[in-house]
Amino acid sequence: MTIDINGDIKPCICADWNTVGTIGNLLRADLTDIFRSDKLARFKSKILKEDYSMCTNVCPYKDHISDKDPSVIEGKNAPTKILLSIDQNCNLSCASCRTHNIFSTKINANASIMLNKIYNFYQDKAVEIQLDGAGDLFASKAYQVFLQKEFHRDFKFHIITNGNLLTKQQSTIENIKANITSIDVSLDAATADTYKKTRGGVFELVKQGIEMCVSRGIKVNLSFVVQSKNYKELKSCWELGLKLGCHSIMFHMVRRWWHIDDNWWRENSIEHLPKGDRQELFQQLSFLKKIKRIVTKDSIPAYMTGDLYHFQP
């Protein structure tokens, strides 16, 4: 499931991957009641019948659905994977994500309420929590308090971060290292110049953070939002991930979120690329689609969302 900053809960690890909509709100109800939602029951019923009509083409798994056994969800009454997008505090202000810097030294009260509810519900259950899809957990006071709790061995973290604070927060990482399944670093570039345009942070500092985590035996994945500023660096970023010892790389097409105006979208979306540039992007995607999904000393897996998988020049 996904939980957003307002407390709304949607099934799947990404709300754009299906058309179910909100099944409940964590600030107004407990998880036990939310998981009894009629909407959720209908969605699960369709999946069990191998009816994926409520799944969108953005879902990266839809094209490989034959590899999945829908019976794994039968009888389950609680998700084992959760994406939290509950705290917008971040040390960066990437244009693809927001229009201005959002950072406070105060604890986000709603985020703390939701984190505590999740912590209490999953005290006796296995879960992997991805945090945080709205901001950066290492810039969040609510997460800094939360991560000081004691977690049982099956309470796992899949961390999403821009990576600029990894070296600064290495003591926190060390404290929860046994509970970390992986760290996803949103890179969106293969060079310092492009990184400055897409994210505005310090490229070398991010690479140092990645190397620090890899040296501690933590699995690190790269994330890359494809846009006009960086579409020429997909293959180079894959090669950089291999050089840094990363485990995989995931490519997403830039999405038009509510804050994006017409001018920014025309200048940055890949749908407005000229024909020759679209062909160059297509060639890189074709290369990445042929990469085997296994980790070797010469290769790491490359994944992409469905809209990129079906991109045509």
Short mmCIF file of C-alpha atoms in Angstrom, two decimals:
data_model
loop_
_atom_site.label_atom_id
_atom_site.label_comp_id
_atom_site.label_asym_id
_atom_site.label_seq_id
_atom_site.Cartn_x
_atom_site.Cartn_y
_atom_site.Cartn_z
CA MET A 1 0.00 0.00 0.00
CA THR A 2 0.91 3.68 -0.31
CA ILE A 3 0.27 6.31 2.38
CA ASP A 4 0.45 10.00 1.44
CA ILE A 5 1.00 13.21 3.43
CA ASN A 6 -2.76 13.55 4.07
CA GLY A 7 -2.98 10.02 5.48
CA ASP A 8 -4.82 8.60 2.45
CA ILE A 9 -4.07 4.93 1.79
CA LYS A 10 -4.09 3.40 -1.69
CA PRO A 11 -3.35 -0.20 -2.65
CA CYS A 12 -0.13 -1.05 -4.52
CA ILE A 13 3.32 0.36 -3.98
CA CYS A 14 2.46 3.25 -6.34
CA ALA A 15 -0.96 4.91 -6.56
CA ASP A 16 -0.54 5.46 -10.34
CA TRP A 17 -0.33 1.73 -10.98
CA ASN A 18 -4.06 1.13 -10.50
CA THR A 19 -7.43 2.90 -10.55
CA VAL A 20 -8.72 1.79 -7.13
CA GLY A 21 -8.30 5.14 -5.39
CA THR A 22 -8.28 5.77 -1.63
CA ILE A 23 -9.34 2.87 0.62
CA GLY A 24 -9.08 4.78 3.93
CA ASN A 25 -7.24 7.44 5.90
CA LEU A 26 -4.69 6.59 8.59
CA LEU A 27 -5.21 9.86 10.45
CA ARG A 28 -8.91 9.11 10.88
CA ALA A 29 -8.96 5.31 11.24
CA ASP A 30 -6.84 2.35 12.30
CA LEU A 31 -5.19 -0.03 9.86
CA THR A 32 -7.35 -2.98 10.94
CA ASP A 33 -10.52 -1.17 9.83
CA ILE A 34 -8.95 0.23 6.65
CA PHE A 35 -7.94 -3.23 5.46
CA ARG A 36 -11.64 -4.23 5.54
CA SER A 37 -12.39 -1.69 2.78
CA ASP A 38 -14.91 -2.83 0.14
CA LYS A 39 -12.77 -1.19 -2.55
CA LEU A 40 -9.77 -3.25 -1.51
CA ALA A 41 -11.82 -6.45 -1.38
CA ARG A 42 -13.06 -5.90 -4.96
CA PHE A 43 -9.54 -5.19 -6.21
CA LYS A 44 -8.11 -8.31 -4.55
CA SER A 45 -11.02 -10.37 -5.91
CA LYS A 46 -10.22 -9.27 -9.47
CA ILE A 47 -6.52 -10.04 -9.06
CA LEU A 48 -7.31 -13.52 -7.73
CA LYS A 49 -9.32 -14.12 -10.90
CA GLU A 50 -6.32 -12.89 -12.94
CA ASP A 51 -8.34 -9.85 -14.02
CA TYR A 52 -5.92 -6.90 -14.20
CA SER A 53 -8.38 -4.40 -15.71
CA MET A 54 -7.90 -2.06 -12.73
CA CYS A 55 -4.12 -1.98 -13.29
CA THR A 56 -2.70 0.84 -15.42
CA ASN A 57 -0.04 0.60 -18.12
CA VAL A 58 2.35 2.59 -15.91
CA CYS A 59 2.80 -0.50 -13.72
CA PRO A 60 6.25 -1.98 -14.47
CA TYR A 61 5.02 -5.50 -13.66
CA LYS A 62 1.96 -5.62 -15.89
CA ASP A 63 3.93 -6.81 -18.93
CA HIS A 64 5.45 -9.60 -16.84
CA ILE A 65 2.30 -10.54 -14.97
CA SER A 66 2.53 -14.15 -16.14
CA ASP A 67 5.54 -14.47 -13.80
CA LYS A 68 3.31 -13.70 -10.81
CA ASP A 69 1.10 -16.07 -8.86
CA PRO A 70 -2.01 -14.15 -7.73
CA SER A 71 -2.78 -16.72 -5.02
CA VAL A 72 -0.02 -15.19 -2.85
CA ILE A 73 -2.50 -12.52 -1.69
CA GLU A 74 -5.28 -14.97 -0.83
CA GLY A 75 -6.04 -14.92 2.87
CA LYS A 76 -3.65 -12.05 3.62
CA ASN A 77 -5.22 -9.29 5.67
CA ALA A 78 -2.32 -6.85 5.82
CA PRO A 79 0.19 -5.60 3.23
CA THR A 80 3.79 -6.70 3.65
CA LYS A 81 5.13 -3.75 1.64
CA ILE A 82 4.31 -0.11 2.37
CA LEU A 83 5.44 3.07 0.62
CA LEU A 84 5.35 6.06 2.95
CA SER A 85 5.05 9.51 1.37
CA ILE A 86 4.12 11.29 4.58
CA ASP A 87 6.76 13.96 5.22
CA GLN A 88 7.74 16.54 2.58
CA ASN A 89 10.75 17.83 4.51
CA CYS A 90 13.80 17.67 2.25
CA ASN A 91 17.22 19.25 1.93
CA LEU A 92 16.76 19.71 -1.84
CA SER A 93 14.06 21.32 -3.98
CA CYS A 94 14.11 19.40 -7.28
CA ALA A 95 11.88 21.07 -9.89
CA SER A 96 10.34 17.76 -10.94
CA CYS A 97 9.11 17.33 -7.35
CA ARG A 98 8.33 20.81 -5.94
CA THR A 99 8.37 24.53 -6.67
CA HIS A 100 10.24 25.62 -3.54
CA ASN A 101 12.25 24.33 -0.61
CA ILE A 102 10.22 22.54 2.06
CA PHE A 103 12.17 22.10 5.27
CA SER A 104 11.37 22.58 8.94
CA THR A 105 13.31 21.86 12.11
CA LYS A 106 10.02 21.03 13.83
CA ILE A 107 8.54 17.53 13.98
CA ASN A 108 5.75 16.88 11.48
CA ALA A 109 2.97 15.89 13.91
CA ASN A 110 0.86 14.00 11.35
CA ALA A 111 3.90 12.03 10.17
CA SER A 112 4.64 11.04 13.78
CA ILE A 113 1.04 9.88 14.34
CA MET A 114 1.14 7.69 11.23
CA LEU A 115 4.58 6.26 12.01
CA ASN A 116 3.46 5.30 15.51
CA LYS A 117 0.28 3.63 14.21
CA ILE A 118 2.31 1.59 11.73
CA TYR A 119 4.89 0.70 14.37
CA ASN A 120 2.23 -0.55 16.78
CA PHE A 121 0.26 -2.49 14.15
CA TYR A 122 3.31 -4.32 12.81
CA GLN A 123 4.84 -5.23 16.18
CA ASP A 124 4.06 -8.91 15.53
CA LYS A 125 4.02 -8.88 11.71
CA ALA A 126 6.60 -8.91 8.95
CA VAL A 127 6.71 -5.74 6.88
CA GLU A 128 9.02 -3.82 4.54
CA ILE A 129 8.52 -0.06 4.63
CA GLN A 130 9.77 2.21 1.86
CA LEU A 131 10.49 5.66 3.27
CA ASP A 132 9.98 8.39 2.23
CA GLY A 133 8.44 9.08 -1.19
CA ALA A 134 7.46 12.69 -0.42
CA GLY A 135 10.71 14.13 0.96
CA ASP A 136 13.96 12.81 2.40
CA LEU A 137 13.82 10.89 5.66
CA PHE A 138 17.30 12.10 6.67
CA ALA A 139 15.97 15.70 6.61
CA SER A 140 12.90 14.78 8.69
CA LYS A 141 12.76 15.27 12.47
CA ALA A 142 9.80 12.87 12.68
CA TYR A 143 11.89 10.09 11.11
CA GLN A 144 14.91 10.89 13.26
CA VAL A 145 12.79 10.22 16.35
CA PHE A 146 11.08 7.18 14.82
CA LEU A 147 14.33 5.50 13.81
CA GLN A 148 15.51 5.50 17.43
CA LYS A 149 12.86 2.89 18.31
CA GLU A 150 13.60 -0.81 18.67
CA PHE A 151 12.56 -2.88 15.66
CA HIS A 152 12.12 -6.64 15.47
CA ARG A 153 14.16 -8.45 12.82
CA ASP A 154 11.26 -8.70 10.33
CA PHE A 155 10.53 -4.96 10.49
CA LYS A 156 12.44 -3.93 7.38
CA PHE A 157 13.28 -0.61 5.76
CA HIS A 158 13.64 0.17 2.07
CA ILE A 159 15.05 3.70 2.18
CA ILE A 160 14.43 6.28 -0.57
CA THR A 161 16.84 9.23 -0.44
CA ASN A 162 18.57 11.82 -2.60
CA GLY A 163 21.81 10.65 -0.97
CA ASN A 164 23.26 14.03 -0.01
CA LEU A 165 22.90 13.30 3.73
CA LEU A 166 24.05 9.68 3.76
CA THR A 167 27.53 10.39 5.11
CA LYS A 168 26.17 12.90 7.64
CA GLN A 169 23.60 10.37 8.91
CA GLN A 170 25.88 7.34 8.97
CA SER A 171 25.28 6.81 12.71
CA THR A 172 21.53 6.42 12.09
CA ILE A 173 22.25 4.07 9.21
CA GLU A 174 24.53 2.02 11.42
CA ASN A 175 21.82 1.79 14.12
CA ILE A 176 19.24 0.29 11.74
CA LYS A 177 21.65 -1.48 9.37
CA ALA A 178 20.31 -4.95 10.27
CA ASN A 179 16.79 -3.82 9.29
CA ILE A 180 17.71 -2.19 5.97
CA THR A 181 16.86 -4.30 2.92
CA SER A 182 18.12 -1.65 0.51
CA ILE A 183 18.67 2.04 -0.08
CA ASP A 184 17.37 3.67 -3.28
CA VAL A 185 19.31 6.78 -4.25
CA SER A 186 17.49 9.15 -6.62
CA LEU A 187 20.28 10.23 -8.93
CA ASP A 188 18.73 11.44 -12.22
CA ALA A 189 22.17 12.04 -13.74
CA ALA A 190 25.52 10.49 -14.60
CA THR A 191 27.58 13.70 -14.41
CA ALA A 192 27.97 16.56 -11.93
CA ASP A 193 26.75 19.16 -14.45
CA THR A 194 23.52 17.31 -15.18
CA TYR A 195 23.01 16.55 -11.50
CA LYS A 196 23.17 20.25 -10.72
CA LYS A 197 20.41 20.87 -13.28
CA THR A 198 18.11 18.05 -12.21
CA ARG A 199 18.63 18.01 -8.44
CA GLY A 200 20.92 20.84 -7.36
CA GLY A 201 22.80 18.83 -4.74
CA VAL A 202 26.45 17.78 -4.57
CA PHE A 203 27.12 14.89 -6.97
CA GLU A 204 30.44 13.83 -5.44
CA LEU A 205 28.91 13.78 -1.95
CA VAL A 206 26.15 11.45 -3.17
CA LYS A 207 28.70 9.09 -4.71
CA GLN A 208 30.65 9.06 -1.43
CA GLY A 209 27.44 8.19 0.43
CA ILE A 210 26.72 5.33 -1.95
CA GLU A 211 30.24 3.97 -1.57
CA MET A 212 29.95 4.23 2.24
CA CYS A 213 26.74 2.17 2.25
CA VAL A 214 28.10 -0.43 -0.18
CA SER A 215 31.23 -0.80 1.99
CA ARG A 216 28.93 -1.63 4.95
CA GLY A 217 27.27 -4.40 2.98
CA ILE A 218 24.05 -2.45 2.33
CA LYS A 219 22.33 -3.05 -0.98
CA VAL A 220 22.10 0.23 -2.93
CA ASN A 221 19.84 0.80 -5.94
CA LEU A 222 19.75 3.84 -8.20
CA SER A 223 16.60 5.65 -9.31
CA PHE A 224 16.50 7.82 -12.44
CA VAL A 225 13.62 10.11 -13.50
CA VAL A 226 13.97 10.51 -17.28
CA GLN A 227 13.48 14.07 -18.60
CA SER A 228 14.90 16.33 -21.31
CA LYS A 229 17.80 17.42 -19.06
CA ASN A 230 19.18 13.90 -18.62
CA TYR A 231 17.82 11.55 -21.31
CA LYS A 232 21.28 11.23 -22.90
CA GLU A 233 22.76 9.75 -19.70
CA LEU A 234 20.64 6.63 -19.11
CA LYS A 235 23.29 4.17 -20.23
CA SER A 236 26.05 6.20 -18.53
CA CYS A 237 24.15 6.15 -15.24
CA TRP A 238 23.74 2.38 -15.52
CA GLU A 239 27.53 2.14 -16.03
CA LEU A 240 28.11 4.44 -13.03
CA GLY A 241 25.87 2.23 -10.89
CA LEU A 242 27.95 -0.78 -11.86
CA LYS A 243 31.18 1.09 -11.03
CA LEU A 244 29.88 2.16 -7.60
CA GLY A 245 28.83 -1.38 -6.71
CA CYS A 246 25.09 -0.74 -6.85
CA HIS A 247 22.60 -3.60 -7.07
CA SER A 248 20.21 -2.26 -9.74
CA ILE A 249 18.83 0.85 -11.42
CA MET A 250 15.18 1.84 -11.99
CA PHE A 251 14.10 4.32 -14.68
CA HIS A 252 10.89 6.35 -14.37
CA MET A 253 9.39 8.72 -16.92
CA VAL A 254 8.96 12.23 -15.50
CA ARG A 255 5.31 12.68 -14.47
CA ARG A 256 3.29 15.87 -14.61
CA TRP A 257 2.49 16.50 -10.96
CA TRP A 258 0.02 19.17 -9.83
CA HIS A 259 2.68 21.84 -9.34
CA ILE A 260 4.17 21.64 -12.87
CA ASP A 261 3.20 24.47 -15.22
CA ASP A 262 2.96 24.37 -19.03
CA ASN A 263 6.34 26.03 -19.64
CA TRP A 264 8.29 23.63 -17.41
CA TRP A 265 6.52 20.66 -18.92
CA ARG A 266 7.26 21.73 -22.51
CA GLU A 267 10.93 22.25 -21.65
CA ASN A 268 11.45 19.07 -19.63
CA SER A 269 9.07 16.27 -20.66
CA ILE A 270 10.44 13.73 -23.11
CA GLU A 271 7.20 13.75 -25.10
CA HIS A 272 8.30 17.12 -26.50
CA LEU A 273 11.73 15.91 -27.65
CA PRO A 274 12.56 16.33 -31.36
CA LYS A 275 12.50 13.22 -33.54
CA GLY A 276 16.27 12.70 -33.52
CA ASP A 277 16.47 13.01 -29.75
CA ARG A 278 13.56 10.59 -29.30
CA GLN A 279 15.47 8.10 -31.43
CA GLU A 280 18.56 8.49 -29.23
CA LEU A 281 16.46 7.88 -26.12
CA PHE A 282 14.80 4.87 -27.75
CA GLN A 283 18.21 3.32 -28.52
CA GLN A 284 19.29 3.65 -24.88
CA LEU A 285 16.02 2.13 -23.66
CA SER A 286 16.44 -0.74 -26.14
CA PHE A 287 19.90 -1.43 -24.72
CA LEU A 288 18.62 -1.37 -21.15
CA LYS A 289 15.70 -3.70 -21.92
CA LYS A 290 18.14 -6.37 -23.08
CA ILE A 291 20.10 -6.42 -19.84
CA LYS A 292 19.55 -9.61 -17.85
CA ARG A 293 17.99 -9.16 -14.43
CA ILE A 294 20.86 -10.67 -12.50
CA VAL A 295 23.79 -9.06 -10.70
CA THR A 296 27.27 -9.93 -11.98
CA LYS A 297 30.67 -8.24 -11.83
CA ASP A 298 29.99 -6.90 -15.34
CA SER A 299 26.31 -6.01 -15.10
CA ILE A 300 23.45 -4.95 -12.84
CA PRO A 301 19.70 -5.20 -13.62
CA ALA A 302 17.93 -2.25 -15.25
CA TYR A 303 14.21 -1.82 -14.68
CA MET A 304 11.75 0.71 -16.09
CA THR A 305 8.13 1.75 -15.76
CA GLY A 306 5.65 0.60 -18.39
CA ASP A 307 5.40 3.98 -20.12
CA LEU A 308 9.16 3.92 -20.76
CA TYR A 309 9.13 0.26 -21.75
CA HIS A 310 6.66 1.06 -24.53
CA PHE A 311 8.28 4.37 -25.54
CA GLN A 312 8.49 4.82 -29.30
CA PRO A 313 10.58 7.32 -31.29
#
